[in-house]
Structures are given as C-alpha cells and as structure tokens.
C-alpha cells in the first residue's frame, strides 16, 4: 500500500529564521512560496532550489514557457560554441608554442654550435701559435681568449 501523509500547513507558524530542519524549510517554503521572491541562499544546491525553479516554470504561460526553452537552447548553443572555440584556441596555441619552442631550440642550438665551433677554432689557433713560440699575451689578444683562461688551459696542455 501507499502511505498518505496529510500536513496542515495552516498550523505551521514558524518564521524562516526559526526553521531548524530540512522538513521545517520544506514546510515553510511550500506554505510561503507565493510571497517569497526567490530561493533562500542556504538551500541553493538542494532539492528545495529545484522546487523554486519548477514553481517559476509552472507559473509561466505556454508562450512564456516556449520562449524560456528557446532561450535555454540558445544559451546552450552559445556556451557550446564558446567551449569549441576555446578548445580550438588551446590546440592552436599549443601548436604555435611547440613550433616556436622548436624554432627557438634550433636557433639556440645553432648559436651554441657556432659559439663552440669558434671557441674550438680559437683554441686550435692558440695551440699552433704557442707551439711556434708566440708570447701568450699576444695569443690571448689575437684569439680573444681571456689571458687567465688561456694560461690555465695551456698549463694543462704542456
């Protein structure tokens, strides 16, 4: 069987501030919904909020309801379009970032390679000049290797 419960809303006299349980809030909401301007903040996210939303929909004429549903579909279409655009923008930004990163990495790699090549060439020239007896100060100046660095390197060489 079905159990029926009858509630005498007329005898429910609590003010909203006096409601202590969800049952109290339910009874208060049902009894006073016609006079309330919206859902109380502390019940947002509960089934009582759903009651308020449904009651607003129930008050609408058929024309208002159709317009409301059309507006909801339009809003959803706009939100979906924005989500797709964001996803496309993320993919494009990622692709651009990867391409720029690779290009920067290649450029830095080439620059480091050139610098290392020039450095190796300078040390090769320095080794030849020093083996020919040129003064280390002159070799440092001509190869643009700092004198203290050249001296430390040359000490390891000999």
PDB file of C-alpha atoms in Angstrom, residues 4-142:
ATOM      1  CA  UNK A   4      -0.525   9.165   2.614  1.00  0.00           C
ATOM      2  CA  UNK A   5       0.582  11.909   4.908  1.00  0.00           C
ATOM      3  CA  UNK A   6      -1.578  14.958   5.393  1.00  0.00           C
ATOM      4  CA  UNK A   7       0.074  18.133   6.569  1.00  0.00           C
ATOM      5  CA  UNK A   8      -1.889  21.006   7.989  1.00  0.00           C
ATOM      6  CA  UNK A   9       0.149  23.914   6.595  1.00  0.00           C
ATOM      7  CA  UNK A  10      -2.218  26.335   8.233  1.00  0.00           C
ATOM      8  CA  UNK A  11      -0.944  25.279  11.663  1.00  0.00           C
ATOM      9  CA  UNK A  12       2.727  25.596  10.599  1.00  0.00           C
ATOM     10  CA  UNK A  13       3.649  29.004  12.029  1.00  0.00           C
ATOM     11  CA  UNK A  14       7.460  29.129  12.127  1.00  0.00           C
ATOM     12  CA  UNK A  15       9.305  32.049  10.599  1.00  0.00           C
ATOM     13  CA  UNK A  16      12.152  31.201   8.233  1.00  0.00           C
ATOM     14  CA  UNK A  17      14.762  32.089  10.858  1.00  0.00           C
ATOM     15  CA  UNK A  18      13.139  29.565  13.239  1.00  0.00           C
ATOM     16  CA  UNK A  19      13.418  26.636  10.785  1.00  0.00           C
ATOM     17  CA  UNK A  20      15.855  24.115  12.205  1.00  0.00           C
ATOM     18  CA  UNK A  21      15.460  21.082   9.944  1.00  0.00           C
ATOM     19  CA  UNK A  22      15.049  20.475   6.231  1.00  0.00           C
ATOM     20  CA  UNK A  23      11.464  19.436   6.937  1.00  0.00           C
ATOM     21  CA  UNK A  24      10.843  22.840   8.528  1.00  0.00           C
ATOM     22  CA  UNK A  25      12.341  24.569   5.480  1.00  0.00           C
ATOM     23  CA  UNK A  26      10.211  22.423   3.156  1.00  0.00           C
ATOM     24  CA  UNK A  27       7.048  23.289   5.041  1.00  0.00           C
ATOM     25  CA  UNK A  28       7.954  26.960   5.237  1.00  0.00           C
ATOM     26  CA  UNK A  29       8.781  27.056   1.514  1.00  0.00           C
ATOM     27  CA  UNK A  30       5.589  25.330   0.441  1.00  0.00           C
ATOM     28  CA  UNK A  31       3.429  27.499   2.671  1.00  0.00           C
ATOM     29  CA  UNK A  32       5.122  30.833   1.807  1.00  0.00           C
ATOM     30  CA  UNK A  33       6.344  30.287  -1.740  1.00  0.00           C
ATOM     31  CA  UNK A  34       3.754  32.664  -3.222  1.00  0.00           C
ATOM     32  CA  UNK A  35       5.200  35.534  -1.167  1.00  0.00           C
ATOM     33  CA  UNK A  36       8.890  34.678  -1.496  1.00  0.00           C
ATOM     34  CA  UNK A  37      10.976  36.408  -4.145  1.00  0.00           C
ATOM     35  CA  UNK A  38      13.358  33.531  -4.655  1.00  0.00           C
ATOM     36  CA  UNK A  39      15.112  30.577  -3.215  1.00  0.00           C
ATOM     37  CA  UNK A  40      16.787  31.168   0.173  1.00  0.00           C
ATOM     38  CA  UNK A  41      20.587  31.196  -0.219  1.00  0.00           C
ATOM     39  CA  UNK A  42      21.287  28.454   2.303  1.00  0.00           C
ATOM     40  CA  UNK A  43      19.262  25.885   0.336  1.00  0.00           C
ATOM     41  CA  UNK A  44      20.796  26.530  -3.082  1.00  0.00           C
ATOM     42  CA  UNK A  45      22.014  23.239  -4.466  1.00  0.00           C
ATOM     43  CA  UNK A  46      19.360  21.222  -2.637  1.00  0.00           C
ATOM     44  CA  UNK A  47      16.053  19.798  -3.836  1.00  0.00           C
ATOM     45  CA  UNK A  48      14.354  22.870  -2.378  1.00  0.00           C
ATOM     46  CA  UNK A  49      16.057  25.022  -5.016  1.00  0.00           C
ATOM     47  CA  UNK A  50      14.604  22.653  -7.626  1.00  0.00           C
ATOM     48  CA  UNK A  51      11.165  23.254  -6.089  1.00  0.00           C
ATOM     49  CA  UNK A  52      11.601  27.014  -6.600  1.00  0.00           C
ATOM     50  CA  UNK A  53      12.769  26.583 -10.202  1.00  0.00           C
ATOM     51  CA  UNK A  54       9.863  24.284 -11.022  1.00  0.00           C
ATOM     52  CA  UNK A  55       7.361  26.626  -9.380  1.00  0.00           C
ATOM     53  CA  UNK A  56       8.637  29.504 -11.537  1.00  0.00           C
ATOM     54  CA  UNK A  57       8.211  27.351 -14.641  1.00  0.00           C
ATOM     55  CA  UNK A  58       4.725  26.316 -13.540  1.00  0.00           C
ATOM     56  CA  UNK A  59       3.644  29.980 -13.323  1.00  0.00           C
ATOM     57  CA  UNK A  60       4.536  30.590 -16.985  1.00  0.00           C
ATOM     58  CA  UNK A  61       2.066  30.690 -19.831  1.00  0.00           C
ATOM     59  CA  UNK A  62       2.662  28.288 -22.723  1.00  0.00           C
ATOM     60  CA  UNK A  63       4.147  31.144 -24.778  1.00  0.00           C
ATOM     61  CA  UNK A  64       6.460  32.144 -21.930  1.00  0.00           C
ATOM     62  CA  UNK A  65       7.496  28.513 -21.421  1.00  0.00           C
ATOM     63  CA  UNK A  66       8.298  28.050 -25.134  1.00  0.00           C
ATOM     64  CA  UNK A  67      10.286  31.303 -25.148  1.00  0.00           C
ATOM     65  CA  UNK A  68      12.118  30.193 -21.977  1.00  0.00           C
ATOM     66  CA  UNK A  69      13.012  26.813 -23.501  1.00  0.00           C
ATOM     67  CA  UNK A  70      14.138  28.538 -26.713  1.00  0.00           C
ATOM     68  CA  UNK A  71      16.327  30.897 -24.669  1.00  0.00           C
ATOM     69  CA  UNK A  72      17.833  27.923 -22.795  1.00  0.00           C
ATOM     70  CA  UNK A  73      18.647  26.180 -26.106  1.00  0.00           C
ATOM     71  CA  UNK A  74      20.171  29.374 -27.493  1.00  0.00           C
ATOM     72  CA  UNK A  75      22.238  29.819 -24.331  1.00  0.00           C
ATOM     73  CA  UNK A  76      23.418  26.191 -24.538  1.00  0.00           C
ATOM     74  CA  UNK A  77      24.317  26.663 -28.225  1.00  0.00           C
ATOM     75  CA  UNK A  78      26.326  29.780 -27.339  1.00  0.00           C
ATOM     76  CA  UNK A  79      28.079  28.017 -24.448  1.00  0.00           C
ATOM     77  CA  UNK A  80      28.904  25.019 -26.679  1.00  0.00           C
ATOM     78  CA  UNK A  81      30.234  27.342 -29.373  1.00  0.00           C
ATOM     79  CA  UNK A  82      32.407  29.156 -26.829  1.00  0.00           C
ATOM     80  CA  UNK A  83      33.682  25.821 -25.481  1.00  0.00           C
ATOM     81  CA  UNK A  84      34.567  24.671 -29.016  1.00  0.00           C
ATOM     82  CA  UNK A  85      36.309  27.973 -29.753  1.00  0.00           C
ATOM     83  CA  UNK A  86      38.282  27.699 -26.511  1.00  0.00           C
ATOM     84  CA  UNK A  87      39.298  24.134 -27.345  1.00  0.00           C
ATOM     85  CA  UNK A  88      40.356  25.183 -30.864  1.00  0.00           C
ATOM     86  CA  UNK A  89      42.283  28.151 -29.435  1.00  0.00           C
ATOM     87  CA  UNK A  90      44.050  25.862 -26.935  1.00  0.00           C
ATOM     88  CA  UNK A  91      45.023  23.445 -29.710  1.00  0.00           C
ATOM     89  CA  UNK A  92      46.260  26.298 -31.904  1.00  0.00           C
ATOM     90  CA  UNK A  93      48.181  27.909 -29.046  1.00  0.00           C
ATOM     91  CA  UNK A  94      49.757  24.558 -28.199  1.00  0.00           C
ATOM     92  CA  UNK A  95      50.764  24.003 -31.833  1.00  0.00           C
ATOM     93  CA  UNK A  96      52.182  27.524 -32.080  1.00  0.00           C
ATOM     94  CA  UNK A  97      54.011  27.107 -28.765  1.00  0.00           C
ATOM     95  CA  UNK A  98      55.517  23.812 -29.892  1.00  0.00           C
ATOM     96  CA  UNK A  99      56.570  25.283 -33.241  1.00  0.00           C
ATOM     97  CA  UNK A 100      58.046  28.384 -31.599  1.00  0.00           C
ATOM     98  CA  UNK A 101      59.798  26.245 -28.999  1.00  0.00           C
ATOM     99  CA  UNK A 102      61.322  24.041 -31.679  1.00  0.00           C
ATOM    100  CA  UNK A 103      62.397  27.044 -33.741  1.00  0.00           C
ATOM    101  CA  UNK A 104      63.897  28.713 -30.671  1.00  0.00           C
ATOM    102  CA  UNK A 105      65.613  25.473 -29.675  1.00  0.00           C
ATOM    103  CA  UNK A 106      67.084  25.047 -33.157  1.00  0.00           C
ATOM    104  CA  UNK A 107      68.223  28.684 -33.221  1.00  0.00           C
ATOM    105  CA  UNK A 108      69.780  28.376 -29.763  1.00  0.00           C
ATOM    106  CA  UNK A 109      71.369  25.076 -30.758  1.00  0.00           C
ATOM    107  CA  UNK A 110      72.851  26.625 -33.905  1.00  0.00           C
ATOM    108  CA  UNK A 111      74.094  29.634 -31.932  1.00  0.00           C
ATOM    109  CA  UNK A 112      75.645  27.363 -29.287  1.00  0.00           C
ATOM    110  CA  UNK A 113      77.156  25.196 -32.020  1.00  0.00           C
ATOM    111  CA  UNK A 114      78.663  28.230 -33.765  1.00  0.00           C
ATOM    112  CA  UNK A 115      79.993  29.578 -30.474  1.00  0.00           C
ATOM    113  CA  UNK A 116      81.516  26.194 -29.586  1.00  0.00           C
ATOM    114  CA  UNK A 117      82.981  25.931 -33.093  1.00  0.00           C
ATOM    115  CA  UNK A 118      84.518  29.398 -32.828  1.00  0.00           C
ATOM    116  CA  UNK A 119      85.876  28.557 -29.389  1.00  0.00           C
ATOM    117  CA  UNK A 120      87.426  25.315 -30.654  1.00  0.00           C
ATOM    118  CA  UNK A 121      88.924  27.133 -33.607  1.00  0.00           C
ATOM    119  CA  UNK A 122      90.350  29.847 -31.318  1.00  0.00           C
ATOM    120  CA  UNK A 123      91.996  27.192 -29.099  1.00  0.00           C
ATOM    121  CA  UNK A 124      93.372  25.368 -32.158  1.00  0.00           C
ATOM    122  CA  UNK A 125      94.917  28.629 -33.385  1.00  0.00           C
ATOM    123  CA  UNK A 126      96.212  29.384 -29.877  1.00  0.00           C
ATOM    124  CA  UNK A 127      97.858  25.942 -29.696  1.00  0.00           C
ATOM    125  CA  UNK A 128      99.606  26.497 -33.045  1.00  0.00           C
ATOM    126  CA  UNK A 129     100.752  29.994 -32.132  1.00  0.00           C
ATOM    127  CA  UNK A 130     102.053  28.909 -28.732  1.00  0.00           C
ATOM    128  CA  UNK A 131     103.864  25.945 -30.293  1.00  0.00           C
ATOM    129  CA  UNK A 132     105.518  28.428 -32.675  1.00  0.00           C
ATOM    130  CA  UNK A 133     106.762  30.401 -29.665  1.00  0.00           C
ATOM    131  CA  UNK A 134     104.458  33.419 -29.765  1.00  0.00           C
ATOM    132  CA  UNK A 135     104.002  35.148 -26.388  1.00  0.00           C
ATOM    133  CA  UNK A 136     100.853  34.024 -24.561  1.00  0.00           C
ATOM    134  CA  UNK A 137      99.681  37.662 -24.096  1.00  0.00           C
ATOM    135  CA  UNK A 138      99.705  38.181 -27.915  1.00  0.00           C
ATOM    136  CA  UNK A 139      97.960  34.833 -28.492  1.00  0.00           C
ATOM    137  CA  UNK A 140      95.251  35.768 -25.957  1.00  0.00           C
ATOM    138  CA  UNK A 141      94.732  39.129 -27.636  1.00  0.00           C
ATOM    139  CA  UNK A 142      94.541  37.740 -31.177  1.00  0.00           C
TER     140      UNK A 142
END
